Amino acid sequence: MIRTVAVVGAGTMGNGIAHVFAQNNFEVNLVDVNAMQIGKALQTIAKNFDRQISKGAVREEQKKEALANISTFTGLREGVQDADLVIEAATENTALKLKIFRELDDSAPGSAILASNTSSISITKIASVTRRAEKVVGMHFMNPVPVMKLVEVINGFATDPSVTHTVVELSKLLGKVPCVVNDYPGFIANKILMPMINEAISSLYEGIAGVEEIDTIMKLGMAHPMGPLQLADFIGLDVCLSILNVLREGFGNPKYAPCPLLVNMVTAGRLGVKTGEGFYTYTPGSKELVVSGRFLK
Ligand SMILES: NC(=O)c1ccc[n+]([C@@H]2O[C@H](COP(=O)([O-])OP(=O)(O)OC[C@H]3O[C@@H](n4cnc5c(N)ncnc54)[C@H](O)[C@@H]3O)[C@@H](O)[C@H]2O)c1
């Protein structure tokens, strides 16, 4: 039975994951090496609860109870020693994740399930550095976690079916919709999404259409809530590039080769929303979608 959930990494995804577990009455240990990130995460969680309260989805009482369910830690060992489930949501870097999983294996109870929220790193590889590969699984939440319904549950090569089952039932308990997939590069979400984004960037690069036209066609023609170029800005162009490289290397197939325009934009530091410019420019406080001057005809 899962009662205490340790969330390792208190960034964008970690704070959202902590939010939904705390809201559903789990004890949450939120762990980050950076104390400032923990402070920021608690503020974000409170702000997101306020938004839910203003929409009438949550009562003030529930916010208080949820926040009281969260304990914070800067030390991994202390943060995971009583956990039934650990969800790692630290920076997307293979060496870092392998190091964290070695430490988790040493510090978390032997019975604990170790999950990773990685977008692209092999669960089988992560599991291989532990002595409990059968208890290692992927739990890929989507951003923003309190809003997005999907949890892509990833079976590593050695994951025990009972572990997958536990994680599936747990996701349902959080009000999410779990979908189980097998561990291959990009899983399903990114194996399909990233080539679409890459194709949109290639179409811009080849001069077939402009930023606004590409995004409008996909929004109005395919009923996507956001065009692929805007979505790429939102995800971060550096993240898109790194996932495309994982797909190309993992499948050994040049069809995943990132468009040279994407490579150039990342090299030039135009990473999308987080740097204020990608295919669009972003002004703090403004919701207006303005195409970057670079791509105006
Ligand atoms: N951002 C997204 O849209 C998204 C969506 C799905 C999955 N993911 C995945 O979720 C994970 C986290 O992404 P993010 O966007 O929240 O990143 P982020 O950069 O916002 O946060 C990462 C956090 O990890 C912390 N961290 C680094 N090393 C650590 C360590 N050794 N121990 C504890 N904490 C450590 C950092 O201080 C930081 O607060 C990544 O694997 C990413 O691929 C991200």
Coordinates of N, CA, C and O and ligand atoms in Angstrom, one line a residue, residues 8-14 31-34 37 89-92 96-97 100 117-119 140-141 143, ligand 1:
V8 N 11.5 13.5 -6.1 CA 12.9 14.0 -6.1 C 13.0 15.0 -7.3 O 12.9 14.6 -8.5
G9 N 13.3 16.2 -7.0 CA 13.3 17.3 -8.0 C 12.1 18.1 -7.8 O 11.0 17.6 -7.9
A10 N 12.3 19.4 -7.4 CA 11.1 20.3 -7.1 C 10.9 21.3 -8.2 O 10.5 22.4 -7.9
G11 N 11.3 21.0 -9.5 CA 11.1 22.0 -10.6 C 9.7 21.9 -11.1 O 8.8 21.6 -10.4
T12 N 9.6 22.3 -12.4 CA 8.3 22.4 -13.1 C 7.4 21.1 -12.8 O 6.3 21.2 -12.4
M13 N 8.0 19.9 -13.0 CA 7.2 18.7 -12.9 C 7.1 18.3 -11.5 O 6.0 17.8 -11.1
G14 N 8.2 18.4 -10.7 CA 8.2 17.9 -9.3 C 7.1 18.6 -8.5 O 6.4 18.0 -7.7
V31 N 11.9 16.6 -2.4 CA 13.3 16.6 -2.2 C 14.0 17.4 -3.4 O 13.6 17.1 -4.5
D32 N 14.8 18.3 -3.0 CA 15.6 19.0 -4.1 C 17.0 19.4 -3.5 O 17.0 19.8 -2.3
V33 N 18.0 19.3 -4.3 CA 19.3 19.7 -3.8 C 19.4 21.2 -3.6 O 20.2 21.7 -2.8
N34 N 18.5 21.9 -4.3 CA 18.5 23.4 -4.3 C 17.4 23.9 -3.4 O 16.2 23.8 -3.8
Q37 N 14.8 26.2 -4.9 CA 13.8 25.6 -5.8 C 12.6 25.0 -4.9 O 11.5 25.1 -5.4
A89 N 12.0 13.3 -10.5 CA 11.6 14.3 -11.5 C 12.8 15.4 -11.5 O 12.5 16.6 -11.5
A90 N 14.0 14.9 -11.5 CA 15.2 15.8 -11.5 C 15.5 16.1 -13.0 O 14.9 15.5 -13.9
T91 N 16.5 17.0 -13.2 CA 16.9 17.4 -14.5 C 17.1 16.3 -15.4 O 17.7 15.2 -15.1
E92 N 16.7 16.5 -16.7 CA 16.9 15.4 -17.7 C 18.3 15.2 -18.2 O 18.7 15.9 -19.2
L96 N 23.2 12.1 -14.4 CA 22.5 12.5 -13.1 C 21.5 11.5 -12.6 O 21.4 11.1 -11.5
K97 N 20.6 11.0 -13.6 CA 19.6 10.1 -13.2 C 20.2 8.8 -12.7 O 19.7 8.2 -11.7
I100 N 21.4 9.3 -9.2 CA 20.2 9.4 -8.3 C 19.7 8.0 -8.0 O 19.4 7.7 -6.9
N117 N 10.1 10.1 -14.0 CA 9.3 11.0 -14.8 C 10.0 11.4 -16.1 O 9.5 12.2 -16.8
T118 N 11.1 10.7 -16.4 CA 11.9 11.1 -17.6 C 11.0 11.1 -18.8 O 10.1 10.3 -19.0
S119 N 11.4 12.1 -19.7 CA 10.7 12.2 -21.0 C 11.3 11.3 -22.1 O 10.7 11.0 -23.1
H140 N 5.3 8.9 -16.5 CA 5.5 10.1 -17.2 C 4.3 11.0 -17.2 O 3.3 10.8 -17.9
F141 N 4.4 12.0 -16.3 CA 3.3 13.0 -16.1 C 3.4 14.0 -17.2 O 4.5 14.2 -17.7
N143 N 2.8 18.2 -18.5 CA 2.9 19.5 -17.9 C 1.7 20.4 -18.4 O 1.5 20.4 -19.6
Ligands
LIG1 N1 8.9 20.2 -18.3 C1 8.1 19.4 -19.0 O1 7.2 19.8 -19.7 C2 8.2 17.9 -18.8 C3 7.2 17.0 -19.1 C4 7.3 15.7 -18.8 C5 8.4 15.1 -18.3 N2 9.5 16.0 -17.9 C6 10.6 15.4 -17.3 O2 10.6 15.7 -15.9 C7 11.9 15.8 -15.4 C8 12.0 17.1 -14.7 O3 11.8 18.1 -15.6 P1 11.5 19.6 -15.2 O4 11.0 20.3 -16.4 O5 10.6 19.6 -14.0 O6 12.9 20.2 -14.8 P2 13.3 21.4 -13.9 O7 14.6 21.9 -14.5 O8 12.2 22.4 -13.8 O9 13.5 20.8 -12.5 C9 14.5 19.9 -12.2 C10 14.8 20.0 -10.7 O10 15.7 18.9 -10.3 C11 16.6 19.4 -9.3 N3 17.7 18.5 -9.2 C12 18.8 18.4 -9.9 N4 19.7 17.5 -9.4 C13 19.0 16.9 -8.4 C14 19.4 15.9 -7.4 N5 20.6 15.3 -7.5 N6 18.5 15.6 -6.4 C15 17.4 16.3 -6.3 N7 17.0 17.3 -7.2 C16 17.8 17.6 -8.2 C17 16.9 20.8 -9.8 O11 17.4 21.6 -8.7 C18 15.5 21.3 -10.3 O12 14.8 21.9 -9.3 C19 12.8 15.6 -16.5 O13 13.2 14.2 -16.6 C20 12.0 15.9 -17.8 O14 12.4 15.2 -18.9 C21 9.4 17.3 -18.2

